[in-house]
């Protein structure tokens, strides 16, 4: 099988797409280039290998948020429903506009990717419009080699930096934001990397990456070994890396049912007969239990709606408990914070406030902000810090030509 990796062309290029291929041994193959969607289709059609082709869409990493989330093992069956609610307060947008994709859950943690649904759907539809099938969609930085002990930093000519810093974690960020991102990663990471691989197209890029790592690494720790490799993204990307497929849920790849049915028809009928015999003996008992469960859930929902008539409903018990916890905290904390935050917001005319939330338990104020550039959000952060307010930006993401972020203010810990 040949795998073709496709992504949007770099900003300095006149082409729409860039693509390169790997054979089944993960070696660079003959199909590579850049151009239009039609040119990519023709390159795939001209393939003379006779084998099948798998097309993977590499999603712009600056538009994807990857997180590792802890969960109660008892809630494993309901992760798809619970995790959006758990992440809601950290997102700078509404839940209805984003797409969630989950990795394979570990004992009590799971990796989650969050991306704008409309943008990813549009990218996939553009490829399908010229007759190409996108088997998977992947955060572009997840194709770099890396683990909890081995990190990889790759600088591209477009001034973007890809960082692979865990078995399932990665980010892509503009070069001017790398220092702040590295500082937080080095402090927040549960495991210290033993090796950091630096990769860039030239010596100047490698030297810049090394200076960034040395400047941001905590002074009280021994600096990990640094490895320098000359090369671009196409050379660094590897199919042996572990990644999270974003084609889940509403964006799940449709299966060609007619062909699949003809291939597996005989086996399917035999399995169906065996299952029918088994299900017949257990159907009645299951139905009784299910009716009781539905009745209990309906009662819980009714009780929740009697208290909270409007809003997103995910886990009514957890949401009610959260509201009770938040309402028990004193209101003086938020008033004190707002008295210092509002003047700074009024002066930052180019920063738009999308949503405001106060956590009474931690005393932390969260502002969802939008601006034309990250620099404007960072300028507001510095202005608040100068006024004696603890502020920290998080989840900086790009949506269209706008930048979004969640600003954490005050609280017990940022």
PDB file of N, CA and C in Angstrom, residues 62-164:
ATOM      1  N   UNK A  62      -1.854  24.564  13.796  1.00  0.00           N
ATOM      2  CA  UNK A  62      -2.199  25.774  14.545  1.00  0.00           C
ATOM      3  C   UNK A  62      -3.696  25.884  14.772  1.00  0.00           C
ATOM      4  N   UNK A  63      -4.481  25.041  14.079  1.00  0.00           N
ATOM      5  CA  UNK A  63      -5.932  25.087  14.212  1.00  0.00           C
ATOM      6  C   UNK A  63      -6.482  23.919  15.033  1.00  0.00           C
ATOM      7  N   UNK A  64      -5.595  23.135  15.622  1.00  0.00           N
ATOM      8  CA  UNK A  64      -6.013  21.973  16.401  1.00  0.00           C
ATOM      9  C   UNK A  64      -5.467  22.085  17.825  1.00  0.00           C
ATOM     10  N   UNK A  65      -6.302  21.762  18.802  1.00  0.00           N
ATOM     11  CA  UNK A  65      -5.862  21.696  20.196  1.00  0.00           C
ATOM     12  C   UNK A  65      -5.839  20.228  20.611  1.00  0.00           C
ATOM     13  N   UNK A  66      -4.685  19.758  21.068  1.00  0.00           N
ATOM     14  CA  UNK A  66      -4.542  18.386  21.556  1.00  0.00           C
ATOM     15  C   UNK A  66      -4.353  18.413  23.066  1.00  0.00           C
ATOM     16  N   UNK A  67      -5.143  17.631  23.770  1.00  0.00           N
ATOM     17  CA  UNK A  67      -5.049  17.594  25.227  1.00  0.00           C
ATOM     18  C   UNK A  67      -5.056  16.142  25.709  1.00  0.00           C
ATOM     19  N   UNK A  68      -4.469  15.916  26.868  1.00  0.00           N
ATOM     20  CA  UNK A  68      -4.570  14.616  27.552  1.00  0.00           C
ATOM     21  C   UNK A  68      -5.429  14.835  28.781  1.00  0.00           C
ATOM     22  N   UNK A  69      -6.591  14.172  28.823  1.00  0.00           N
ATOM     23  CA  UNK A  69      -7.605  14.418  29.844  1.00  0.00           C
ATOM     24  C   UNK A  69      -7.717  13.211  30.774  1.00  0.00           C
ATOM     25  N   UNK A  70      -7.832  13.492  32.073  1.00  0.00           N
ATOM     26  CA  UNK A  70      -8.073  12.427  33.050  1.00  0.00           C
ATOM     27  C   UNK A  70      -9.580  12.206  33.202  1.00  0.00           C
ATOM     28  N   UNK A  71      -9.962  10.964  33.462  1.00  0.00           N
ATOM     29  CA  UNK A  71     -11.379  10.655  33.645  1.00  0.00           C
ATOM     30  C   UNK A  71     -11.537   9.550  34.678  1.00  0.00           C
ATOM     31  N   UNK A  72     -12.735   9.454  35.227  1.00  0.00           N
ATOM     32  CA  UNK A  72     -13.076   8.394  36.159  1.00  0.00           C
ATOM     33  C   UNK A  72     -13.300   7.110  35.358  1.00  0.00           C
ATOM     34  N   UNK A  73     -12.601   6.014  35.684  1.00  0.00           N
ATOM     35  CA  UNK A  73     -12.795   4.773  34.916  1.00  0.00           C
ATOM     36  C   UNK A  73     -14.245   4.332  34.808  1.00  0.00           C
ATOM     37  N   UNK A  74     -15.073   4.714  35.784  1.00  0.00           N
ATOM     38  CA  UNK A  74     -16.486   4.340  35.723  1.00  0.00           C
ATOM     39  C   UNK A  74     -17.219   5.055  34.596  1.00  0.00           C
ATOM     40  N   UNK A  75     -16.648   6.136  34.082  1.00  0.00           N
ATOM     41  CA  UNK A  75     -17.287   6.925  33.030  1.00  0.00           C
ATOM     42  C   UNK A  75     -16.738   6.601  31.644  1.00  0.00           C
ATOM     43  N   UNK A  76     -15.956   5.516  31.513  1.00  0.00           N
ATOM     44  CA  UNK A  76     -15.314   5.179  30.240  1.00  0.00           C
ATOM     45  C   UNK A  76     -16.325   5.040  29.107  1.00  0.00           C
ATOM     46  N   UNK A  77     -17.478   4.439  29.375  1.00  0.00           N
ATOM     47  CA  UNK A  77     -18.459   4.201  28.322  1.00  0.00           C
ATOM     48  C   UNK A  77     -19.083   5.488  27.802  1.00  0.00           C
ATOM     49  N   UNK A  78     -18.986   6.556  28.594  1.00  0.00           N
ATOM     50  CA  UNK A  78     -19.675   7.797  28.220  1.00  0.00           C
ATOM     51  C   UNK A  78     -18.703   8.924  27.887  1.00  0.00           C
ATOM     52  N   UNK A  79     -17.442   8.582  27.529  1.00  0.00           N
ATOM     53  CA  UNK A  79     -16.445   9.620  27.289  1.00  0.00           C
ATOM     54  C   UNK A  79     -16.849  10.564  26.162  1.00  0.00           C
ATOM     55  N   UNK A  80     -17.463  10.025  25.111  1.00  0.00           N
ATOM     56  CA  UNK A  80     -17.857  10.880  23.989  1.00  0.00           C
ATOM     57  C   UNK A  80     -18.827  11.972  24.408  1.00  0.00           C
ATOM     58  N   UNK A  81     -19.653  11.677  25.396  1.00  0.00           N
ATOM     59  CA  UNK A  81     -20.620  12.672  25.864  1.00  0.00           C
ATOM     60  C   UNK A  81     -20.043  13.575  26.943  1.00  0.00           C
ATOM     61  N   UNK A  82     -19.166  13.048  27.793  1.00  0.00           N
ATOM     62  CA  UNK A  82     -18.698  13.797  28.958  1.00  0.00           C
ATOM     63  C   UNK A  82     -17.553  14.751  28.635  1.00  0.00           C
ATOM     64  N   UNK A  83     -16.632  14.342  27.754  1.00  0.00           N
ATOM     65  CA  UNK A  83     -15.450  15.164  27.534  1.00  0.00           C
ATOM     66  C   UNK A  83     -15.739  16.542  26.957  1.00  0.00           C
ATOM     67  N   UNK A  84     -16.694  16.695  26.030  1.00  0.00           N
ATOM     68  CA  UNK A  84     -16.997  18.069  25.592  1.00  0.00           C
ATOM     69  C   UNK A  84     -17.410  18.974  26.742  1.00  0.00           C
ATOM     70  N   UNK A  85     -18.211  18.445  27.669  1.00  0.00           N
ATOM     71  CA  UNK A  85     -18.605  19.241  28.828  1.00  0.00           C
ATOM     72  C   UNK A  85     -17.403  19.558  29.714  1.00  0.00           C
ATOM     73  N   UNK A  86     -16.495  18.586  29.867  1.00  0.00           N
ATOM     74  CA  UNK A  86     -15.314  18.794  30.696  1.00  0.00           C
ATOM     75  C   UNK A  86     -14.383  19.860  30.106  1.00  0.00           C
ATOM     76  N   UNK A  87     -14.362  19.971  28.777  1.00  0.00           N
ATOM     77  CA  UNK A  87     -13.477  20.925  28.116  1.00  0.00           C
ATOM     78  C   UNK A  87     -14.146  22.259  27.809  1.00  0.00           C
ATOM     79  N   UNK A  88     -15.434  22.355  28.033  1.00  0.00           N
ATOM     80  CA  UNK A  88     -16.179  23.533  27.593  1.00  0.00           C
ATOM     81  C   UNK A  88     -15.608  24.833  28.140  1.00  0.00           C
ATOM     82  N   UNK A  89     -15.268  24.858  29.420  1.00  0.00           N
ATOM     83  CA  UNK A  89     -14.804  26.106  30.018  1.00  0.00           C
ATOM     84  C   UNK A  89     -13.412  26.513  29.530  1.00  0.00           C
ATOM     85  N   UNK A  90     -12.666  25.578  28.912  1.00  0.00           N
ATOM     86  CA  UNK A  90     -11.325  25.906  28.425  1.00  0.00           C
ATOM     87  C   UNK A  90     -11.312  26.332  26.962  1.00  0.00           C
ATOM     88  N   UNK A  91     -12.440  26.212  26.284  1.00  0.00           N
ATOM     89  CA  UNK A  91     -12.491  26.527  24.862  1.00  0.00           C
ATOM     90  C   UNK A  91     -12.926  27.961  24.642  1.00  0.00           C
ATOM     91  N   UNK A  92     -12.382  28.562  23.591  1.00  0.00           N
ATOM     92  CA  UNK A  92     -12.712  29.950  23.274  1.00  0.00           C
ATOM     93  C   UNK A  92     -13.813  30.021  22.217  1.00  0.00           C
ATOM     94  N   UNK A  93     -14.680  29.012  22.159  1.00  0.00           N
ATOM     95  CA  UNK A  93     -15.759  28.992  21.175  1.00  0.00           C
ATOM     96  C   UNK A  93     -16.880  28.114  21.698  1.00  0.00           C
ATOM     97  N   UNK A  94     -17.997  28.070  20.971  1.00  0.00           N
ATOM     98  CA  UNK A  94     -19.142  27.271  21.380  1.00  0.00           C
ATOM     99  C   UNK A  94     -18.948  25.806  21.003  1.00  0.00           C
ATOM    100  N   UNK A  95     -19.532  24.907  21.814  1.00  0.00           N
ATOM    101  CA  UNK A  95     -19.396  23.480  21.566  1.00  0.00           C
ATOM    102  C   UNK A  95     -19.997  23.072  20.228  1.00  0.00           C
ATOM    103  N   UNK A  96     -21.050  23.766  19.785  1.00  0.00           N
ATOM    104  CA  UNK A  96     -21.720  23.390  18.546  1.00  0.00           C
ATOM    105  C   UNK A  96     -20.844  23.604  17.314  1.00  0.00           C
ATOM    106  N   UNK A  97     -19.803  24.425  17.422  1.00  0.00           N
ATOM    107  CA  UNK A  97     -18.989  24.763  16.243  1.00  0.00           C
ATOM    108  C   UNK A  97     -17.698  23.955  16.159  1.00  0.00           C
ATOM    109  N   UNK A  98     -17.415  23.112  17.138  1.00  0.00           N
ATOM    110  CA  UNK A  98     -16.148  22.385  17.149  1.00  0.00           C
ATOM    111  C   UNK A  98     -16.377  20.892  16.994  1.00  0.00           C
ATOM    112  N   UNK A  99     -15.316  20.212  16.570  1.00  0.00           N
ATOM    113  CA  UNK A  99     -15.326  18.766  16.364  1.00  0.00           C
ATOM    114  C   UNK A  99     -14.371  18.131  17.366  1.00  0.00           C
ATOM    115  N   UNK A 100     -14.837  17.108  18.076  1.00  0.00           N
ATOM    116  CA  UNK A 100     -14.031  16.405  19.067  1.00  0.00           C
ATOM    117  C   UNK A 100     -13.659  15.027  18.513  1.00  0.00           C
ATOM    118  N   UNK A 101     -12.395  14.646  18.707  1.00  0.00           N
ATOM    119  CA  UNK A 101     -11.925  13.314  18.336  1.00  0.00           C
ATOM    120  C   UNK A 101     -11.141  12.737  19.504  1.00  0.00           C
ATOM    121  N   UNK A 102     -11.408  11.467  19.833  1.00  0.00           N
ATOM    122  CA  UNK A 102     -10.788  10.825  20.985  1.00  0.00           C
ATOM    123  C   UNK A 102      -9.785   9.774  20.528  1.00  0.00           C
ATOM    124  N   UNK A 103      -8.682   9.666  21.278  1.00  0.00           N
ATOM    125  CA  UNK A 103      -7.735   8.591  21.070  1.00  0.00           C
ATOM    126  C   UNK A 103      -8.180   7.344  21.813  1.00  0.00           C
ATOM    127  N   UNK A 104      -7.308   6.345  21.851  1.00  0.00           N
ATOM    128  CA  UNK A 104      -7.620   5.113  22.578  1.00  0.00           C
ATOM    129  C   UNK A 104      -7.430   5.369  24.070  1.00  0.00           C
ATOM    130  N   UNK A 105      -8.463   5.205  24.894  1.00  0.00           N
ATOM    131  CA  UNK A 105      -8.335   5.516  26.324  1.00  0.00           C
ATOM    132  C   UNK A 105      -7.343   4.585  27.022  1.00  0.00           C
ATOM    133  N   UNK A 106      -6.540   5.176  27.917  1.00  0.00           N
ATOM    134  CA  UNK A 106      -5.702   4.386  28.813  1.00  0.00           C
ATOM    135  C   UNK A 106      -6.518   4.072  30.065  1.00  0.00           C
ATOM    136  N   UNK A 107      -5.848   3.708  31.155  1.00  0.00           N
ATOM    137  CA  UNK A 107      -6.576   3.341  32.363  1.00  0.00           C
ATOM    138  C   UNK A 107      -7.452   4.476  32.868  1.00  0.00           C
ATOM    139  N   UNK A 108      -6.911   5.705  32.898  1.00  0.00           N
ATOM    140  CA  UNK A 108      -7.688   6.836  33.417  1.00  0.00           C
ATOM    141  C   UNK A 108      -7.416   8.126  32.646  1.00  0.00           C
ATOM    142  N   UNK A 109      -6.767   8.031  31.499  1.00  0.00           N
ATOM    143  CA  UNK A 109      -6.514   9.215  30.670  1.00  0.00           C
ATOM    144  C   UNK A 109      -6.850   8.900  29.217  1.00  0.00           C
ATOM    145  N   UNK A 110      -7.122   9.951  28.452  1.00  0.00           N
ATOM    146  CA  UNK A 110      -7.407   9.797  27.034  1.00  0.00           C
ATOM    147  C   UNK A 110      -6.988  11.082  26.323  1.00  0.00           C
ATOM    148  N   UNK A 111      -6.458  10.937  25.122  1.00  0.00           N
ATOM    149  CA  UNK A 111      -6.089  12.111  24.337  1.00  0.00           C
ATOM    150  C   UNK A 111      -7.302  12.590  23.552  1.00  0.00           C
ATOM    151  N   UNK A 112      -7.441  13.915  23.463  1.00  0.00           N
ATOM    152  CA  UNK A 112      -8.588  14.526  22.796  1.00  0.00           C
ATOM    153  C   UNK A 112      -8.079  15.609  21.847  1.00  0.00           C
ATOM    154  N   UNK A 113      -8.605  15.625  20.637  1.00  0.00           N
ATOM    155  CA  UNK A 113      -8.298  16.677  19.676  1.00  0.00           C
ATOM    156  C   UNK A 113      -9.546  17.515  19.453  1.00  0.00           C
ATOM    157  N   UNK A 114      -9.370  18.827  19.393  1.00  0.00           N
ATOM    158  CA  UNK A 114     -10.478  19.754  19.170  1.00  0.00           C
ATOM    159  C   UNK A 114     -10.130  20.628  17.974  1.00  0.00           C
ATOM    160  N   UNK A 115     -11.034  20.691  16.994  1.00  0.00           N
ATOM    161  CA  UNK A 115     -10.788  21.472  15.780  1.00  0.00           C
ATOM    162  C   UNK A 115     -12.111  22.064  15.315  1.00  0.00           C
ATOM    163  N   UNK A 116     -12.041  23.172  14.597  1.00  0.00           N
ATOM    164  CA  UNK A 116     -13.255  23.782  14.055  1.00  0.00           C
ATOM    165  C   UNK A 116     -13.896  22.812  13.049  1.00  0.00           C
ATOM    166  N   UNK A 117     -15.158  22.457  13.296  1.00  0.00           N
ATOM    167  CA  UNK A 117     -15.832  21.445  12.481  1.00  0.00           C
ATOM    168  C   UNK A 117     -15.993  21.899  11.038  1.00  0.00           C
ATOM    169  N   UNK A 118     -16.427  23.135  10.828  1.00  0.00           N
ATOM    170  CA  UNK A 118     -16.694  23.617   9.476  1.00  0.00           C
ATOM    171  C   UNK A 118     -15.424  23.643   8.634  1.00  0.00           C
ATOM    172  N   UNK A 119     -14.312  24.068   9.228  1.00  0.00           N
ATOM    173  CA  UNK A 119     -13.064  24.146   8.473  1.00  0.00           C
ATOM    174  C   UNK A 119     -12.577  22.767   8.047  1.00  0.00           C
ATOM    175  N   UNK A 120     -12.612  21.803   8.969  1.00  0.00           N
ATOM    176  CA  UNK A 120     -12.144  20.457   8.623  1.00  0.00           C
ATOM    177  C   UNK A 120     -13.070  19.811   7.603  1.00  0.00           C
ATOM    178  N   UNK A 121     -14.369  19.982   7.760  1.00  0.00           N
ATOM    179  CA  UNK A 121     -15.319  19.417   6.802  1.00  0.00           C
ATOM    180  C   UNK A 121     -15.108  20.012   5.412  1.00  0.00           C
ATOM    181  N   UNK A 122     -14.837  21.313   5.342  1.00  0.00           N
ATOM    182  CA  UNK A 122     -14.595  21.968   4.050  1.00  0.00           C
ATOM    183  C   UNK A 122     -13.345  21.416   3.377  1.00  0.00           C
ATOM    184  N   UNK A 123     -12.283  21.197   4.157  1.00  0.00           N
ATOM    185  CA  UNK A 123     -11.043  20.652   3.600  1.00  0.00           C
ATOM    186  C   UNK A 123     -11.275  19.259   3.003  1.00  0.00           C
ATOM    187  N   UNK A 124     -12.005  18.421   3.724  1.00  0.00           N
ATOM    188  CA  UNK A 124     -12.268  17.058   3.253  1.00  0.00           C
ATOM    189  C   UNK A 124     -13.158  17.085   2.010  1.00  0.00           C
ATOM    190  N   UNK A 125     -14.179  17.935   2.026  1.00  0.00           N
ATOM    191  CA  UNK A 125     -15.100  18.029   0.887  1.00  0.00           C
ATOM    192  C   UNK A 125     -14.384  18.513  -0.374  1.00  0.00           C
ATOM    193  N   UNK A 126     -13.399  19.407  -0.219  1.00  0.00           N
ATOM    194  CA  UNK A 126     -12.668  19.909  -1.384  1.00  0.00           C
ATOM    195  C   UNK A 126     -11.903  18.779  -2.073  1.00  0.00           C
ATOM    196  N   UNK A 127     -11.342  17.863  -1.301  1.00  0.00           N
ATOM    197  CA  UNK A 127     -10.634  16.715  -1.888  1.00  0.00           C
ATOM    198  C   UNK A 127     -11.608  15.719  -2.498  1.00  0.00           C
ATOM    199  N   UNK A 128     -12.717  15.488  -1.819  1.00  0.00           N
ATOM    200  CA  UNK A 128     -13.706  14.546  -2.341  1.00  0.00           C
ATOM    201  C   UNK A 128     -14.372  15.083  -3.601  1.00  0.00           C
ATOM    202  N   UNK A 129     -14.419  16.411  -3.756  1.00  0.00           N
ATOM    203  CA  UNK A 129     -15.051  17.014  -4.936  1.00  0.00           C
ATOM    204  C   UNK A 129     -14.306  16.689  -6.222  1.00  0.00           C
ATOM    205  N   UNK A 130     -13.012  16.355  -6.121  1.00  0.00           N
ATOM    206  CA  UNK A 130     -12.236  15.989  -7.321  1.00  0.00           C
ATOM    207  C   UNK A 130     -12.040  14.473  -7.403  1.00  0.00           C
ATOM    208  N   UNK A 131     -12.806  13.721  -6.613  1.00  0.00           N
ATOM    209  CA  UNK A 131     -12.767  12.268  -6.713  1.00  0.00           C
ATOM    210  C   UNK A 131     -11.779  11.569  -5.820  1.00  0.00           C
ATOM    211  N   UNK A 132     -11.211  12.280  -4.818  1.00  0.00           N
ATOM    212  CA  UNK A 132     -10.251  11.665  -3.898  1.00  0.00           C
ATOM    213  C   UNK A 132     -10.945  11.296  -2.584  1.00  0.00           C
ATOM    214  N   UNK A 133     -10.530  10.193  -1.992  1.00  0.00           N
ATOM    215  CA  UNK A 133     -11.092   9.747  -0.727  1.00  0.00           C
ATOM    216  C   UNK A 133     -10.076   9.956   0.389  1.00  0.00           C
ATOM    217  N   UNK A 134     -10.470  10.692   1.409  1.00  0.00           N
ATOM    218  CA  UNK A 134      -9.593  10.964   2.552  1.00  0.00           C
ATOM    219  C   UNK A 134      -9.851   9.894   3.613  1.00  0.00           C
ATOM    220  N   UNK A 135      -8.905   8.963   3.757  1.00  0.00           N
ATOM    221  CA  UNK A 135      -9.094   7.884   4.735  1.00  0.00           C
ATOM    222  C   UNK A 135      -8.941   8.384   6.172  1.00  0.00           C
ATOM    223  N   UNK A 136      -7.975   9.281   6.384  1.00  0.00           N
ATOM    224  CA  UNK A 136      -7.739   9.786   7.732  1.00  0.00           C
ATOM    225  C   UNK A 136      -7.384  11.262   7.679  1.00  0.00           C
ATOM    226  N   UNK A 137      -7.637  11.953   8.791  1.00  0.00           N
ATOM    227  CA  UNK A 137      -7.216  13.347   8.961  1.00  0.00           C
ATOM    228  C   UNK A 137      -6.418  13.417  10.257  1.00  0.00           C
ATOM    229  N   UNK A 138      -5.215  13.991  10.198  1.00  0.00           N
ATOM    230  CA  UNK A 138      -4.278  13.909  11.317  1.00  0.00           C
ATOM    231  C   UNK A 138      -3.657  15.281  11.587  1.00  0.00           C
ATOM    232  N   UNK A 139      -3.483  15.626  12.851  1.00  0.00           N
ATOM    233  CA  UNK A 139      -2.702  16.804  13.247  1.00  0.00           C
ATOM    234  C   UNK A 139      -1.298  16.642  12.670  1.00  0.00           C
ATOM    235  N   UNK A 140      -0.835  17.601  11.860  1.00  0.00           N
ATOM    236  CA  UNK A 140       0.410  17.428  11.122  1.00  0.00           C
ATOM    237  C   UNK A 140       1.616  17.175  12.026  1.00  0.00           C
ATOM    238  N   UNK A 141       1.633  17.732  13.232  1.00  0.00           N
ATOM    239  CA  UNK A 141       2.787  17.537  14.112  1.00  0.00           C
ATOM    240  C   UNK A 141       2.828  16.137  14.704  1.00  0.00           C
ATOM    241  N   UNK A 142       1.714  15.395  14.657  1.00  0.00           N
ATOM    242  CA  UNK A 142       1.706  14.042  15.221  1.00  0.00           C
ATOM    243  C   UNK A 142       2.445  13.033  14.337  1.00  0.00           C
ATOM    244  N   UNK A 143       2.814  13.422  13.119  1.00  0.00           N
ATOM    245  CA  UNK A 143       3.600  12.523  12.276  1.00  0.00           C
ATOM    246  C   UNK A 143       5.092  12.645  12.532  1.00  0.00           C
ATOM    247  N   UNK A 144       5.478  13.525  13.444  1.00  0.00           N
ATOM    248  CA  UNK A 144       6.885  13.608  13.837  1.00  0.00           C
ATOM    249  C   UNK A 144       7.179  12.536  14.886  1.00  0.00           C
ATOM    250  N   UNK A 145       8.397  12.006  14.910  1.00  0.00           N
ATOM    251  CA  UNK A 145       8.734  11.019  15.937  1.00  0.00           C
ATOM    252  C   UNK A 145       8.764  11.675  17.311  1.00  0.00           C
ATOM    253  N   UNK A 146       8.344  10.935  18.323  1.00  0.00           N
ATOM    254  CA  UNK A 146       8.379  11.511  19.663  1.00  0.00           C
ATOM    255  C   UNK A 146       7.699  10.620  20.686  1.00  0.00           C
ATOM    256  N   UNK A 147       8.011  10.871  21.948  1.00  0.00           N
ATOM    257  CA  UNK A 147       7.419  10.158  23.075  1.00  0.00           C
ATOM    258  C   UNK A 147       7.561  11.051  24.290  1.00  0.00           C
ATOM    259  N   UNK A 148       7.139  10.553  25.461  1.00  0.00           N
ATOM    260  CA  UNK A 148       7.283  11.349  26.679  1.00  0.00           C
ATOM    261  C   UNK A 148       8.746  11.636  26.988  1.00  0.00           C
ATOM    262  N   UNK A 149       9.653  10.723  26.603  1.00  0.00           N
ATOM    263  CA  UNK A 149      11.076  10.920  26.879  1.00  0.00           C
ATOM    264  C   UNK A 149      11.849  11.515  25.697  1.00  0.00           C
ATOM    265  N   UNK A 150      11.243  11.520  24.523  1.00  0.00           N
ATOM    266  CA  UNK A 150      11.920  12.025  23.318  1.00  0.00           C
ATOM    267  C   UNK A 150      11.028  13.044  22.630  1.00  0.00           C
ATOM    268  N   UNK A 151      11.423  14.317  22.677  1.00  0.00           N
ATOM    269  CA  UNK A 151      10.663  15.388  22.045  1.00  0.00           C
ATOM    270  C   UNK A 151      11.306  15.748  20.704  1.00  0.00           C
ATOM    271  N   UNK A 152      10.483  16.265  19.798  1.00  0.00           N
ATOM    272  CA  UNK A 152      10.977  16.727  18.499  1.00  0.00           C
ATOM    273  C   UNK A 152      10.445  18.124  18.213  1.00  0.00           C
ATOM    274  N   UNK A 153      11.348  19.032  17.805  1.00  0.00           N
ATOM    275  CA  UNK A 153      10.981  20.379  17.375  1.00  0.00           C
ATOM    276  C   UNK A 153      11.426  20.547  15.930  1.00  0.00           C
ATOM    277  N   UNK A 154      10.493  20.966  15.054  1.00  0.00           N
ATOM    278  CA  UNK A 154      10.820  21.147  13.641  1.00  0.00           C
ATOM    279  C   UNK A 154      10.393  22.542  13.202  1.00  0.00           C
ATOM    280  N   UNK A 155      11.345  23.301  12.658  1.00  0.00           N
ATOM    281  CA  UNK A 155      11.092  24.654  12.167  1.00  0.00           C
ATOM    282  C   UNK A 155      10.885  24.609  10.659  1.00  0.00           C
ATOM    283  N   UNK A 156       9.763  25.180  10.193  1.00  0.00           N
ATOM    284  CA  UNK A 156       9.483  25.237   8.765  1.00  0.00           C
ATOM    285  C   UNK A 156       9.794  26.620   8.204  1.00  0.00           C
ATOM    286  N   UNK A 157       9.923  26.679   6.888  1.00  0.00           N
ATOM    287  CA  UNK A 157      10.237  27.943   6.230  1.00  0.00           C
ATOM    288  C   UNK A 157       9.133  28.975   6.418  1.00  0.00           C
ATOM    289  N   UNK A 158       7.916  28.504   6.725  1.00  0.00           N
ATOM    290  CA  UNK A 158       6.781  29.418   6.924  1.00  0.00           C
ATOM    291  C   UNK A 158       6.773  30.025   8.322  1.00  0.00           C
ATOM    292  N   UNK A 159       7.860  29.828   9.094  1.00  0.00           N
ATOM    293  CA  UNK A 159       7.982  30.341  10.465  1.00  0.00           C
ATOM    294  C   UNK A 159       7.017  29.660  11.422  1.00  0.00           C
ATOM    295  N   UNK A 160       6.591  28.459  11.052  1.00  0.00           N
ATOM    296  CA  UNK A 160       5.835  27.646  11.996  1.00  0.00           C
ATOM    297  C   UNK A 160       6.775  26.629  12.628  1.00  0.00           C
ATOM    298  N   UNK A 161       6.494  26.292  13.878  1.00  0.00           N
ATOM    299  CA  UNK A 161       7.278  25.289  14.586  1.00  0.00           C
ATOM    300  C   UNK A 161       6.335  24.177  15.032  1.00  0.00           C
ATOM    301  N   UNK A 162       6.682  22.938  14.708  1.00  0.00           N
ATOM    302  CA  UNK A 162       5.928  21.769  15.162  1.00  0.00           C
ATOM    303  C   UNK A 162       6.663  21.167  16.360  1.00  0.00           C
ATOM    304  N   UNK A 163       5.922  20.843  17.404  1.00  0.00           N
ATOM    305  CA  UNK A 163       6.509  20.281  18.624  1.00  0.00           C
ATOM    306  C   UNK A 163       5.792  18.977  18.941  1.00  0.00           C
ATOM    307  N   UNK A 164       6.532  17.878  18.966  1.00  0.00           N
ATOM    308  CA  UNK A 164       5.994  16.582  19.397  1.00  0.00           C
ATOM    309  C   UNK A 164       6.582  16.298  20.770  1.00  0.00           C
TER     310      UNK A 164
END
